[in-house]
Short mmCIF file of C-alpha atoms in Angstrom, two decimals:
data_model
loop_
_atom_site.label_atom_id
_atom_site.label_comp_id
_atom_site.label_asym_id
_atom_site.label_seq_id
_atom_site.Cartn_x
_atom_site.Cartn_y
_atom_site.Cartn_z
CA UNK N 778 -55.78 50.92 -18.70
CA UNK N 779 -55.51 49.88 -15.04
CA UNK N 780 -59.19 50.59 -14.42
CA UNK N 781 -60.30 48.63 -17.48
CA UNK N 782 -58.03 45.75 -16.45
CA UNK N 783 -59.63 45.68 -13.01
CA UNK N 784 -63.09 45.29 -14.50
CA UNK N 785 -62.01 42.63 -17.02
CA UNK N 786 -60.03 40.77 -14.35
CA UNK N 787 -63.17 40.44 -12.27
CA UNK N 788 -64.99 38.90 -15.24
CA UNK N 789 -62.08 36.60 -16.07
CA UNK N 790 -61.55 35.45 -12.50
CA UNK N 791 -65.17 34.96 -11.50
CA UNK N 792 -66.40 33.32 -14.68
CA UNK N 793 -63.78 32.23 -17.18
CA UNK N 794 -61.04 30.89 -14.89
CA UNK N 795 -63.51 29.14 -12.59
CA UNK N 796 -65.39 27.61 -15.52
CA UNK N 797 -62.22 26.34 -17.17
CA UNK N 798 -60.92 24.98 -13.84
CA UNK N 799 -64.20 23.17 -13.33
CA UNK N 800 -64.20 21.60 -16.82
CA UNK N 801 -60.48 20.72 -16.99
CA UNK N 802 -60.73 17.36 -15.15
CA UNK N 803 -63.46 16.23 -17.55
CA UNK N 804 -61.34 17.28 -20.51
CA UNK N 805 -58.34 15.39 -19.11
CA UNK N 806 -60.39 12.22 -18.65
CA UNK N 807 -61.62 12.57 -22.23
CA UNK N 808 -58.06 12.77 -23.55
CA UNK N 809 -57.18 9.67 -21.53
CA UNK N 810 -60.07 7.75 -23.15
CA UNK N 811 -59.83 8.79 -26.79
CA UNK N 812 -58.88 11.67 -29.02
CA UNK N 813 -62.31 11.59 -30.69
CA UNK N 814 -64.13 12.00 -27.38
CA UNK N 815 -61.68 14.73 -26.36
CA UNK N 816 -62.31 16.62 -29.61
CA UNK N 817 -66.04 16.59 -28.97
CA UNK N 818 -65.63 17.74 -25.36
CA UNK N 819 -63.18 20.47 -26.34
CA UNK N 820 -65.55 21.92 -28.94
CA UNK N 821 -68.51 21.59 -26.54
CA UNK N 822 -66.65 23.36 -23.72
CA UNK N 823 -65.38 26.16 -25.97
CA UNK N 824 -68.82 26.77 -27.48
CA UNK N 825 -70.59 26.56 -24.12
CA UNK N 826 -68.17 28.93 -22.45
CA UNK N 827 -68.38 31.44 -25.26
CA UNK N 828 -72.17 31.29 -25.11
CA UNK N 829 -71.75 32.73 -21.61
CA UNK N 830 -68.95 35.14 -22.50
CA UNK N 831 -70.39 36.75 -25.65
CA UNK N 832 -73.49 38.20 -23.91
CA UNK N 833 -71.18 39.55 -21.20
CA UNK N 834 -69.17 41.29 -23.90
CA UNK N 835 -72.32 42.75 -25.44
CA UNK N 836 -73.38 44.02 -22.04
CA UNK N 837 -69.95 45.47 -21.40
CA UNK N 838 -69.94 47.28 -24.74
CA UNK N 839 -73.43 48.68 -24.17
CA UNK N 840 -73.21 49.39 -20.45
CA UNK N 841 -69.45 49.69 -19.95
CA UNK N 842 -69.50 53.47 -19.89
CA UNK N 843 -72.09 53.42 -17.13
CA UNK N 844 -70.17 50.75 -15.20
CA UNK N 845 -66.95 52.78 -15.40
CA UNK N 846 -68.81 55.95 -14.40
CA UNK N 847 -70.41 54.32 -11.35
CA UNK N 848 -67.19 52.65 -10.23
CA UNK N 849 -64.61 55.35 -10.86
CA UNK N 850 -65.94 58.77 -11.95
CA UNK N 851 -65.33 61.20 -9.12
CA UNK N 852 -62.69 63.74 -8.15
CA UNK N 853 -59.93 63.88 -10.77
CA UNK N 854 -61.49 61.00 -12.73
CA UNK N 855 -63.54 63.03 -15.20
CA UNK N 856 -66.10 62.13 -17.85
CA UNK N 857 -63.27 62.18 -20.43
CA UNK N 858 -61.40 59.62 -18.30
CA UNK N 859 -64.53 57.47 -18.25
CA UNK N 860 -64.70 57.50 -22.06
CA UNK N 861 -61.03 56.53 -22.40
CA UNK N 862 -61.36 53.68 -19.88
CA UNK N 863 -64.54 52.51 -21.63
CA UNK N 864 -62.67 52.38 -24.96
CA UNK N 865 -59.94 50.26 -23.35
CA UNK N 866 -62.65 48.10 -21.83
CA UNK N 867 -64.24 47.47 -25.23
CA UNK N 868 -60.98 46.20 -26.71
CA UNK N 869 -60.25 44.06 -23.65
CA UNK N 870 -63.80 42.66 -23.79
CA UNK N 871 -63.46 41.77 -27.47
CA UNK N 872 -60.43 39.65 -26.58
CA UNK N 873 -62.38 37.47 -24.10
CA UNK N 874 -63.76 34.85 -26.54
CA UNK N 875 -60.25 34.34 -27.87
CA UNK N 876 -58.92 34.06 -24.32
CA UNK N 877 -61.51 31.35 -23.62
CA UNK N 878 -60.53 29.41 -26.74
CA UNK N 879 -56.82 29.81 -26.01
CA UNK N 880 -57.21 28.66 -22.42
CA UNK N 881 -59.10 25.54 -23.46
CA UNK N 882 -56.52 24.80 -26.16
CA UNK N 883 -53.71 25.16 -23.64
CA UNK N 884 -55.61 22.92 -21.20
CA UNK N 885 -55.87 20.34 -23.99
CA UNK N 886 -52.08 20.38 -24.28
CA UNK N 887 -51.76 19.98 -20.51
CA UNK N 888 -54.23 17.09 -20.60
CA UNK N 889 -51.98 15.38 -23.16
CA UNK N 890 -48.95 15.96 -20.94
CA UNK N 891 -47.47 18.68 -23.16
CA UNK N 892 -46.51 21.79 -21.23
CA UNK N 893 -43.83 23.00 -23.63
CA UNK N 894 -46.05 23.95 -26.58
CA UNK N 895 -48.20 26.48 -24.66
CA UNK N 896 -45.04 28.06 -23.26
CA UNK N 897 -43.45 28.33 -26.72
CA UNK N 898 -46.62 29.83 -28.17
CA UNK N 899 -46.85 32.32 -25.31
CA UNK N 900 -43.23 33.40 -25.76
CA UNK N 901 -43.78 33.95 -29.49
CA UNK N 902 -46.86 36.06 -28.75
CA UNK N 903 -45.01 38.10 -26.11
CA UNK N 904 -42.22 38.89 -28.57
CA UNK N 905 -44.71 39.88 -31.29
CA UNK N 906 -46.67 41.96 -28.78
CA UNK N 907 -43.53 43.85 -27.74
CA UNK N 908 -42.68 44.54 -31.38
CA UNK N 909 -46.26 45.65 -32.06
CA UNK N 910 -46.29 47.99 -29.06
CA UNK N 911 -42.92 49.47 -30.00
CA UNK N 912 -43.76 50.01 -33.66
CA UNK N 913 -47.46 50.68 -33.18
CA UNK N 914 -46.94 53.47 -30.68
CA UNK N 915 -45.32 55.55 -33.45
CA UNK N 916 -48.14 54.96 -35.95
CA UNK N 917 -51.30 54.78 -33.92
CA UNK N 918 -50.18 56.08 -30.53
CA UNK N 919 -52.17 55.05 -27.48
CA UNK N 920 -54.44 52.89 -29.63
CA UNK N 921 -51.54 50.42 -29.93
CA UNK N 922 -51.93 49.82 -26.20
CA UNK N 923 -55.66 49.26 -26.68
CA UNK N 924 -55.20 46.86 -29.59
CA UNK N 925 -52.31 44.92 -28.08
CA UNK N 926 -54.29 42.58 -25.76
CA UNK N 927 -56.78 41.82 -28.54
CA UNK N 928 -53.99 41.13 -31.01
CA UNK N 929 -52.19 38.93 -28.47
CA UNK N 930 -55.34 36.93 -27.70
CA UNK N 931 -56.14 36.36 -31.38
CA UNK N 932 -52.56 35.48 -32.29
CA UNK N 933 -52.16 33.18 -29.30
CA UNK N 934 -55.40 31.40 -30.18
CA UNK N 935 -54.34 30.92 -33.80
CA UNK N 936 -50.89 29.61 -32.82
CA UNK N 937 -52.41 27.30 -30.21
CA UNK N 938 -55.00 25.99 -32.65
CA UNK N 939 -52.38 25.30 -35.32
CA UNK N 940 -50.12 23.56 -32.80
CA UNK N 941 -53.00 21.46 -31.50
CA UNK N 942 -53.99 20.58 -35.04
CA UNK N 943 -50.46 19.36 -35.75
CA UNK N 944 -50.28 17.36 -32.55
CA UNK N 945 -52.44 14.25 -32.83
CA UNK N 946 -54.72 15.95 -35.34
CA UNK N 947 -56.97 16.88 -32.43
CA UNK N 948 -59.00 19.56 -34.20
CA UNK N 949 -59.11 18.11 -37.72
CA UNK N 950 -62.23 16.23 -38.73
CA UNK N 951 -61.71 12.80 -40.26
#
């Protein structure tokens, strides 16, 4: 899991975090002007970011085994280890579009001056993730660890979206 996290962290840090940091001031200005303009910018930024992220995911799914092999396979890190890390990498990669959406939703809350809602949503997701890992490890074993980040990203995105929808009806079309 550590090796897969290293690869995903590089993608998140170099692309996703920098992109969101670059677009956040524009999103904040949009929220200061009008909710309607902010809605349009939020959707535009999410779609644009995921247009970059989804091909990266496809590449990681197709070439991830090779990437893991080149980076790590030597000594005690066998071909079987490469396959396991690649499987983890696939699940972590599948979570990326949801991470992008969640991060933009949380930035929308910050732009509106609301820091409590993202924290509450994150705490709920952490609790559910702990329960899932505890219960899931008995039923599906190590696959619970693989599924956990994907589940957390999806759940966090759904909770964030619902909270944003409630607050100022930001995501609901009129």
